[in-house]
Amino acid sequence: MYVCLCVGVTDRDIANAVSDGARSWREVRETTGCAGQCGKCACTGKSVMREAISQE
Ligand code: FES
């Protein structure tokens, strides 16, 4: 599923960033580029990140 349409970031991209060690929204943003433009995806992106971290 696409989380960020501006940059083209999927939930899997976010999960991969977490697998690679990202543990904060800032780190996920830096790794994936998510929320780098309009920012409307930030809430969904954070939820996906928290879910991925909880499954680590
Ligand atoms: Fe992610 Fe616009 S949808 S920055």
PDB file of C-alpha atoms and ligand atoms in Angstrom:
ATOM      1  CA  MET A   1       0.000   0.000   0.000  1.00  0.00           C
ATOM      2  CA  TYR A   2       1.213   3.477  -0.801  1.00  0.00           C
ATOM      3  CA  VAL A   3       1.609   5.646   2.288  1.00  0.00           C
ATOM      4  CA  CYS A   4       3.162   8.643   0.544  1.00  0.00           C
ATOM      5  CA  LEU A   5       1.940   9.437  -2.952  1.00  0.00           C
ATOM      6  CA  CYS A   6       4.200  12.468  -3.435  1.00  0.00           C
ATOM      7  CA  VAL A   7       7.419  10.502  -3.014  1.00  0.00           C
ATOM      8  CA  GLY A   8       6.060   6.990  -3.702  1.00  0.00           C
ATOM      9  CA  VAL A   9       6.734   5.382  -0.326  1.00  0.00           C
ATOM     10  CA  THR A  10       4.959   2.140   0.604  1.00  0.00           C
ATOM     11  CA  ASP A  11       4.249   0.527   3.960  1.00  0.00           C
ATOM     12  CA  ARG A  12       6.863  -2.054   3.004  1.00  0.00           C
ATOM     13  CA  ASP A  13       9.473   0.694   2.460  1.00  0.00           C
ATOM     14  CA  ILE A  14       8.776   1.922   5.993  1.00  0.00           C
ATOM     15  CA  ALA A  15       8.931  -1.609   7.426  1.00  0.00           C
ATOM     16  CA  ASN A  16      12.254  -2.119   5.637  1.00  0.00           C
ATOM     17  CA  ALA A  17      13.603   1.113   7.127  1.00  0.00           C
ATOM     18  CA  VAL A  18      12.642  -0.170  10.589  1.00  0.00           C
ATOM     19  CA  SER A  19      14.282  -3.541   9.834  1.00  0.00           C
ATOM     20  CA  ASP A  20      17.405  -1.633   8.870  1.00  0.00           C
ATOM     21  CA  GLY A  21      17.453   0.087  12.259  1.00  0.00           C
ATOM     22  CA  ALA A  22      15.298   3.213  12.029  1.00  0.00           C
ATOM     23  CA  ARG A  23      13.635   3.815  15.416  1.00  0.00           C
ATOM     24  CA  SER A  24      12.232   7.328  15.085  1.00  0.00           C
ATOM     25  CA  TRP A  25      10.023   9.150  12.621  1.00  0.00           C
ATOM     26  CA  ARG A  26      12.966  11.391  11.747  1.00  0.00           C
ATOM     27  CA  GLU A  27      15.080   8.367  10.841  1.00  0.00           C
ATOM     28  CA  VAL A  28      12.266   6.838   8.770  1.00  0.00           C
ATOM     29  CA  ARG A  29      11.823  10.127   6.939  1.00  0.00           C
ATOM     30  CA  GLU A  30      15.533  10.416   6.243  1.00  0.00           C
ATOM     31  CA  THR A  31      15.682   6.841   4.962  1.00  0.00           C
ATOM     32  CA  THR A  32      12.521   6.754   2.849  1.00  0.00           C
ATOM     33  CA  GLY A  33      11.838  10.396   1.973  1.00  0.00           C
ATOM     34  CA  CYS A  34       8.289   9.926   3.318  1.00  0.00           C
ATOM     35  CA  ALA A  35       6.485  13.211   4.117  1.00  0.00           C
ATOM     36  CA  GLY A  36       9.158  15.193   2.319  1.00  0.00           C
ATOM     37  CA  GLN A  37       6.681  17.174   0.251  1.00  0.00           C
ATOM     38  CA  CYS A  38       3.037  17.925   1.177  1.00  0.00           C
ATOM     39  CA  GLY A  39       3.285  16.136   4.536  1.00  0.00           C
ATOM     40  CA  LYS A  40      -0.268  14.743   4.446  1.00  0.00           C
ATOM     41  CA  CYS A  41       1.065  11.211   4.845  1.00  0.00           C
ATOM     42  CA  ALA A  42       2.837  11.895   8.151  1.00  0.00           C
ATOM     43  CA  CYS A  43       0.097  10.497  10.434  1.00  0.00           C
ATOM     44  CA  THR A  44      -0.279   7.313   8.409  1.00  0.00           C
ATOM     45  CA  GLY A  45       3.479   6.976   8.065  1.00  0.00           C
ATOM     46  CA  LYS A  46       3.993   7.246  11.815  1.00  0.00           C
ATOM     47  CA  SER A  47       1.294   4.608  12.438  1.00  0.00           C
ATOM     48  CA  VAL A  48       2.930   2.236   9.976  1.00  0.00           C
ATOM     49  CA  MET A  49       6.305   2.878  11.625  1.00  0.00           C
ATOM     50  CA  ARG A  50       4.939   2.164  15.134  1.00  0.00           C
ATOM     51  CA  GLU A  51       3.310  -1.033  13.908  1.00  0.00           C
ATOM     52  CA  ALA A  52       6.570  -2.153  12.286  1.00  0.00           C
ATOM     53  CA  ILE A  53       8.568  -1.383  15.446  1.00  0.00           C
ATOM     54  CA  SER A  54       6.070  -3.303  17.601  1.00  0.00           C
ATOM     55  CA  GLN A  55       6.619  -6.343  15.386  1.00  0.00           C
ATOM     56  CA  GLU A  56      10.426  -6.238  15.647  1.00  0.00           C
TER      57      GLU A  56
HETATM   58 FE1  FES B   1       3.747  12.148   1.426  1.00  0.00          FE
HETATM   59 FE2  FES B   1       2.735  14.213   0.119  1.00  0.00          FE
HETATM   60  S1  FES B   1       1.846  12.253   0.411  1.00  0.00           S
HETATM   61  S2  FES B   1       4.620  14.119   1.180  1.00  0.00           S
END
